[in-house]
Amino acid sequence: MNRGMRMHGGRAKDVRGTVKRLMGYVTRYRLRLALVLVFIILNAVASVMSSMFIRTLIDDYISPLLLEANPVFSGLMQALAVMACIYAAGIASGYLYNRLMVVVAQGVLRDVRDEMFAHMQTLPVRYFDTHTYGDVMSHYTNDTDTLRQMIAQALPQVFSSIVTLVVVLASMLSLSLWLTLFALAFAWLMMAVTRKVSSRSGTYFVRQQQSLATVNGFIEEMINGQRVVKVFCHEDKTVDDFKHLNDELCHNATEANKFANIMGPITNNMGHILYVLLAVLGAALSLAQVPNLSLTGLGTVTLGMIASFMTLSRNFVMPLSQVSQQLASVIMALAGAERIFELMDEPGEHDDGYVTLVNAVRKPDGSLDQSPTRTGLWAWKHPHHDGTLTYTELKGDIVLDDVDFAYEEGKTVLHNISLYAKPGQKIAFVGATGAGKTTITNLINRFYDIADGKIRYDGININKIRKSDLRRSLGMVLQDVNLFTGTVMDNLRYGKLDATDEECIAAAKLVNADSFIRMLPKGYDTVLSGDGSGLSQGQRQLISIARAAVADPPVMILDEATSSIDTRTEAIVQKGMDALMDGRTVFVIAHRLSTVRNAKAIMVLDHGRIIERGDHASLIAQKGMYYRLYTGAFELE
């Protein structure tokens, strides 16, 4: 197996590829990185020069001064002043490169988050149906935070350590070849121990990130479902489930950090041992009067040289210790980066549609042409191979012809669905939960693609229509309302950004939402937060219906749109809904069968098949499933 590949959970992890891809983001800041490298070199040189100065201080100043009856300290003071300047330069360089790396780190995180979020918008609905929100959120929080730690702290530390090692090694060779060889042999032993320990933690850091995402997903789920937890007295079981997940996270984090955290003490203590051994070896060489071989030639082993070399050994061991300690951050960051890149490598929603929705104008001969401005008339722009264009008026004529569909291969959930909805008609779907009602509307939106059959929109196969244009022509009001942080007016304008205040207010009046909106603290300028938590479920639903009215689409899909509204309010809203649906093709999914009585056609579904169809009167006369549902209970459970 390629050394750059690691197996985890049955999948090959391309570590080299992850590093290369991550460095691609970092190298976008080449100028700052070049400055960082310069400052790191200055910092390393200043650090080494201070150690080398000890030899000069002892051999050239202190020792001679001890033999003089009237010592003169002017030379020593000048040397100390020079070293003070070198120290100041080293401190300034260290400050500047750390400051620059913070800027680089935050810039990289911004780029990664921007690209990750932009790509997430291209993912199909299927991805979000199969991944918990907490797991997805973990990519933006925990995983990106590991990158911040690595780029802002680990990378500059590693760069600094490498530069320091090179400079220190050159300085050590200039002092003594024999002591340098001994230090290198000891460093090899130290790295062997470090490698043995760090190899144990890599796998657990990957597991830690995955466990953390699982815990986040569970917490997010429990927060959203806290009312249900309390209603069913499920607190104890929830605590037990969380403890199980938390214990798994604790185990993986403990195993990962256990080995990572002991590397620092191991390298530090081995550094102390090296310090003592160098003192003993240096003294032995001096007493034995062994010639001192160095890059500068042959000499004698002096007290100043030994002291300077021992200090340099600290500078030699410290980078090795720092690198070993930063390995934990690097491994954890690579685990986070792998998860981030997995999300970014998820295939986006495939769209090979070429028919687009355009503003149209009717020419004197009755044909259509494209208009550069909004006219209120829409058309499908259909390009042909010969370069000609065809414009088909958007009317809202939808036909499903013998449609089959399966979420998973081999498990068909819709069988031979055939129906048509003429412009202005209201089609209702009723049936038990799981019968396939919402699935049909998901197929019309192309959230999923059908397995067999055809769906035509104004005579055009919807596979040929660009998805964004298809969905722009459809308005949806869902049972689960999503409001966004912003004013009520912002939420109403969500589906039509260029809508005027007057259009939004007219839409609110149409669905009878205007009266309660004006009673809010700042009316239409009231800021909603927390998904509209300050509103009742019915009020949130009314805003959702008004939002669809502002978009003014030719086709409306109402999925349990009035299920959260009480019966009295429903009667009020229904009048507005009727006005909203007037002239539009409407698909209605409802549990309250009383709301679908006026539908042009009612489709009764059971286990993915249409078992009955007709209007209310004809279905009652058949005395089949619809009759039993309607007469047995007005609420379909």
Short mmCIF file of C-alpha atoms in Angstrom, two decimals, residues 131-362:
data_model
loop_
_atom_site.label_atom_id
_atom_site.label_comp_id
_atom_site.label_asym_id
_atom_site.label_seq_id
_atom_site.Cartn_x
_atom_site.Cartn_y
_atom_site.Cartn_z
CA HIS A 131 -26.71 13.18 7.50
CA THR A 132 -27.65 14.69 10.85
CA TYR A 133 -27.54 18.46 11.14
CA GLY A 134 -25.15 18.16 14.07
CA ASP A 135 -22.70 16.15 11.98
CA VAL A 136 -22.81 18.75 9.20
CA MET A 137 -22.40 21.59 11.72
CA SER A 138 -19.37 19.83 13.20
CA HIS A 139 -17.50 20.47 9.94
CA TYR A 140 -17.86 24.22 10.48
CA THR A 141 -17.00 24.19 14.20
CA ASN A 142 -14.83 21.35 15.52
CA ASP A 143 -13.14 20.36 12.26
CA THR A 144 -12.26 23.92 11.21
CA ASP A 145 -11.05 24.70 14.73
CA THR A 146 -8.50 21.89 14.46
CA LEU A 147 -7.22 23.57 11.28
CA ARG A 148 -6.92 26.88 13.13
CA GLN A 149 -4.81 25.29 15.84
CA MET A 150 -2.55 23.62 13.31
CA ILE A 151 -2.04 26.61 10.99
CA ALA A 152 -1.74 29.28 13.68
CA GLN A 153 0.33 27.22 16.13
CA ALA A 154 1.64 23.91 14.80
CA LEU A 155 2.84 25.02 11.35
CA PRO A 156 4.92 28.00 12.48
CA GLN A 157 6.25 25.89 15.36
CA VAL A 158 7.32 23.16 12.92
CA PHE A 159 8.86 25.68 10.49
CA SER A 160 10.65 27.38 13.35
CA SER A 161 11.87 24.06 14.70
CA ILE A 162 13.27 22.97 11.33
CA VAL A 163 15.10 26.27 10.81
CA THR A 164 16.37 26.22 14.39
CA LEU A 165 17.62 22.65 13.99
CA VAL A 166 19.57 23.56 10.85
CA VAL A 167 21.14 26.67 12.42
CA VAL A 168 21.86 24.90 15.72
CA LEU A 169 23.39 21.89 13.95
CA ALA A 170 25.71 24.16 11.96
CA SER A 171 26.68 25.97 15.18
CA MET A 172 27.31 22.69 17.02
CA LEU A 173 29.57 21.48 14.21
CA SER A 174 31.50 24.72 14.45
CA LEU A 175 32.14 23.97 18.14
CA SER A 176 32.85 20.22 18.28
CA LEU A 177 32.41 17.34 15.86
CA TRP A 178 32.69 14.71 18.63
CA LEU A 179 29.98 16.20 20.83
CA THR A 180 27.77 16.80 17.74
CA LEU A 181 27.96 13.14 16.71
CA PHE A 182 27.02 12.10 20.24
CA ALA A 183 24.07 14.56 20.24
CA LEU A 184 22.85 13.28 16.84
CA ALA A 185 22.97 9.66 18.03
CA PHE A 186 20.97 10.61 21.09
CA ALA A 187 18.49 12.59 18.93
CA TRP A 188 17.97 9.51 16.73
CA LEU A 189 17.06 7.52 19.85
CA MET A 190 14.69 10.28 20.93
CA MET A 191 12.92 10.36 17.55
CA ALA A 192 12.56 6.56 17.56
CA VAL A 193 10.77 6.74 20.92
CA THR A 194 8.60 9.66 19.72
CA ARG A 195 7.62 7.84 16.52
CA LYS A 196 6.64 4.75 18.50
CA VAL A 197 4.39 6.76 20.81
CA SER A 198 2.82 9.02 18.14
CA SER A 199 1.87 6.09 15.90
CA ARG A 200 -0.48 4.89 18.63
CA SER A 201 -2.48 8.14 18.72
CA GLY A 202 -3.14 8.77 14.99
CA THR A 203 -6.05 6.36 14.61
CA TYR A 204 -7.70 7.59 17.78
CA PHE A 205 -7.57 11.23 16.69
CA VAL A 206 -9.61 10.33 13.59
CA ARG A 207 -12.09 8.43 15.75
CA GLN A 208 -12.24 11.36 18.17
CA GLN A 209 -13.38 13.76 15.42
CA GLN A 210 -16.04 11.29 14.25
CA SER A 211 -17.28 10.68 17.80
CA LEU A 212 -17.42 14.43 18.39
CA ALA A 213 -19.61 14.86 15.30
CA THR A 214 -21.90 12.06 16.52
CA VAL A 215 -22.26 13.68 19.95
CA ASN A 216 -23.01 17.05 18.33
CA GLY A 217 -25.66 15.45 16.15
CA PHE A 218 -27.29 13.78 19.16
CA ILE A 219 -27.30 17.01 21.19
CA GLU A 220 -28.80 18.99 18.29
CA GLU A 221 -31.50 16.34 17.89
CA MET A 222 -32.34 16.34 21.60
CA ILE A 223 -32.51 20.14 21.79
CA ASN A 224 -34.98 20.23 18.90
CA GLY A 225 -37.02 17.43 20.44
CA GLN A 226 -36.85 18.51 24.08
CA ARG A 227 -40.63 18.93 24.39
CA VAL A 228 -41.17 15.40 23.10
CA VAL A 229 -38.56 14.07 25.51
CA LYS A 230 -40.36 15.63 28.46
CA VAL A 231 -43.86 14.71 27.33
CA PHE A 232 -42.91 11.03 27.10
CA CYS A 233 -40.74 11.13 30.25
CA HIS A 234 -37.80 9.97 28.15
CA GLU A 235 -35.19 11.92 30.13
CA ASP A 236 -33.52 8.91 31.77
CA LYS A 237 -33.22 6.98 28.51
CA THR A 238 -31.90 10.09 26.76
CA VAL A 239 -29.28 10.54 29.49
CA ASP A 240 -28.26 6.89 29.12
CA ASP A 241 -27.95 7.22 25.34
CA PHE A 242 -25.88 10.39 25.72
CA LYS A 243 -23.64 8.74 28.31
CA HIS A 244 -22.96 5.91 25.89
CA LEU A 245 -21.97 8.31 23.09
CA ASN A 246 -20.05 10.53 25.49
CA ASP A 247 -18.17 7.53 26.92
CA GLU A 248 -17.14 6.54 23.40
CA LEU A 249 -15.92 10.10 22.74
CA CYS A 250 -14.13 10.11 26.09
CA HIS A 251 -12.41 6.80 25.29
CA ASN A 252 -11.25 7.90 21.84
CA ALA A 253 -10.12 11.32 23.09
CA THR A 254 -8.32 9.77 26.06
CA GLU A 255 -6.49 7.24 23.91
CA ALA A 256 -5.56 9.94 21.37
CA ASN A 257 -4.33 12.48 23.89
CA LYS A 258 -2.80 9.95 26.30
CA PHE A 259 -0.02 9.10 23.89
CA ALA A 260 0.21 12.65 22.54
CA ASN A 261 0.56 14.23 25.98
CA ILE A 262 3.34 11.93 27.21
CA MET A 263 5.56 12.84 24.26
CA GLY A 264 6.39 16.25 25.76
CA PRO A 265 7.61 14.91 29.12
CA ILE A 266 9.53 12.10 27.40
CA THR A 267 11.45 14.44 25.08
CA ASN A 268 12.03 17.03 27.84
CA ASN A 269 13.47 14.45 30.22
CA MET A 270 15.59 12.91 27.51
CA GLY A 271 16.86 16.42 26.81
CA HIS A 272 17.89 16.74 30.46
CA ILE A 273 19.71 13.42 30.21
CA LEU A 274 21.52 14.62 27.08
CA TYR A 275 22.52 17.82 28.90
CA VAL A 276 24.13 15.84 31.73
CA LEU A 277 25.82 13.36 29.38
CA LEU A 278 27.32 16.19 27.30
CA ALA A 279 28.74 17.76 30.47
CA VAL A 280 30.34 14.46 31.45
CA LEU A 281 31.63 13.73 27.93
CA GLY A 282 32.96 17.28 27.47
CA ALA A 283 34.78 17.14 30.82
CA ALA A 284 36.26 13.74 29.91
CA LEU A 285 37.50 15.06 26.54
CA SER A 286 39.02 18.10 28.25
CA LEU A 287 40.78 16.07 30.94
CA ALA A 288 42.07 13.57 28.36
CA GLN A 289 43.24 16.53 26.25
CA VAL A 290 41.57 15.08 23.14
CA PRO A 291 41.99 17.43 20.14
CA ASN A 292 38.72 19.19 19.40
CA LEU A 293 37.78 18.78 15.72
CA SER A 294 35.25 21.26 14.33
CA LEU A 295 34.35 23.09 11.11
CA THR A 296 36.86 25.77 12.08
CA GLY A 297 39.70 23.22 12.41
CA LEU A 298 41.55 21.58 15.31
CA GLY A 299 41.57 23.14 18.76
CA THR A 300 41.26 22.36 22.44
CA VAL A 301 38.21 21.58 24.51
CA THR A 302 37.61 24.67 26.67
CA LEU A 303 35.21 25.39 29.48
CA GLY A 304 33.46 28.05 27.37
CA MET A 305 33.03 25.64 24.45
CA ILE A 306 31.49 22.97 26.70
CA ALA A 307 29.10 25.48 28.31
CA SER A 308 28.13 26.90 24.92
CA PHE A 309 27.61 23.43 23.44
CA MET A 310 25.46 22.35 26.40
CA THR A 311 23.27 25.43 25.91
CA LEU A 312 23.04 24.66 22.19
CA SER A 313 21.96 21.12 23.06
CA ARG A 314 18.91 22.63 24.75
CA ASN A 315 18.17 24.54 21.55
CA PHE A 316 18.68 21.27 19.65
CA VAL A 317 16.36 19.18 21.82
CA MET A 318 13.68 21.85 22.25
CA PRO A 319 12.66 21.88 18.53
CA LEU A 320 12.45 18.07 18.58
CA SER A 321 10.25 18.30 21.68
CA GLN A 322 8.11 21.01 20.11
CA VAL A 323 7.62 19.01 16.92
CA SER A 324 6.63 15.92 18.90
CA GLN A 325 4.16 17.95 20.95
CA GLN A 326 2.66 19.56 17.81
CA LEU A 327 2.19 16.15 16.19
CA ALA A 328 -1.06 15.81 18.13
CA SER A 329 -2.39 19.06 16.61
CA VAL A 330 -1.23 18.03 13.15
CA ILE A 331 -2.83 14.57 13.34
CA MET A 332 -6.08 15.99 14.71
CA ALA A 333 -6.11 18.73 12.06
CA LEU A 334 -5.58 16.18 9.28
CA ALA A 335 -8.48 14.16 10.68
CA GLY A 336 -10.63 17.31 10.62
CA ALA A 337 -9.38 18.23 7.14
CA GLU A 338 -10.29 14.76 5.84
CA ARG A 339 -13.85 15.23 7.09
CA ILE A 340 -14.05 18.71 5.56
CA PHE A 341 -12.75 17.50 2.20
CA GLU A 342 -15.15 14.55 2.31
CA LEU A 343 -18.00 17.06 2.46
CA MET A 344 -16.45 19.18 -0.28
CA ASP A 345 -15.96 16.06 -2.45
CA GLU A 346 -19.59 15.01 -2.13
CA PRO A 347 -20.99 15.13 -5.67
CA GLY A 348 -23.17 18.18 -6.19
CA GLU A 349 -26.68 18.00 -7.51
CA HIS A 350 -26.50 16.91 -11.13
CA ASP A 351 -28.37 19.19 -13.49
CA ASP A 352 -28.30 18.64 -17.23
CA GLY A 353 -31.37 20.79 -17.89
CA TYR A 354 -31.18 23.34 -20.68
CA VAL A 355 -34.73 24.71 -20.78
CA THR A 356 -34.85 27.98 -18.81
CA LEU A 357 -37.57 30.24 -17.44
CA VAL A 358 -37.61 33.76 -18.86
CA ASN A 359 -39.76 36.87 -18.85
CA ALA A 360 -41.84 36.87 -22.00
CA VAL A 361 -43.80 39.30 -24.10
CA ARG A 362 -46.55 38.42 -26.57
#
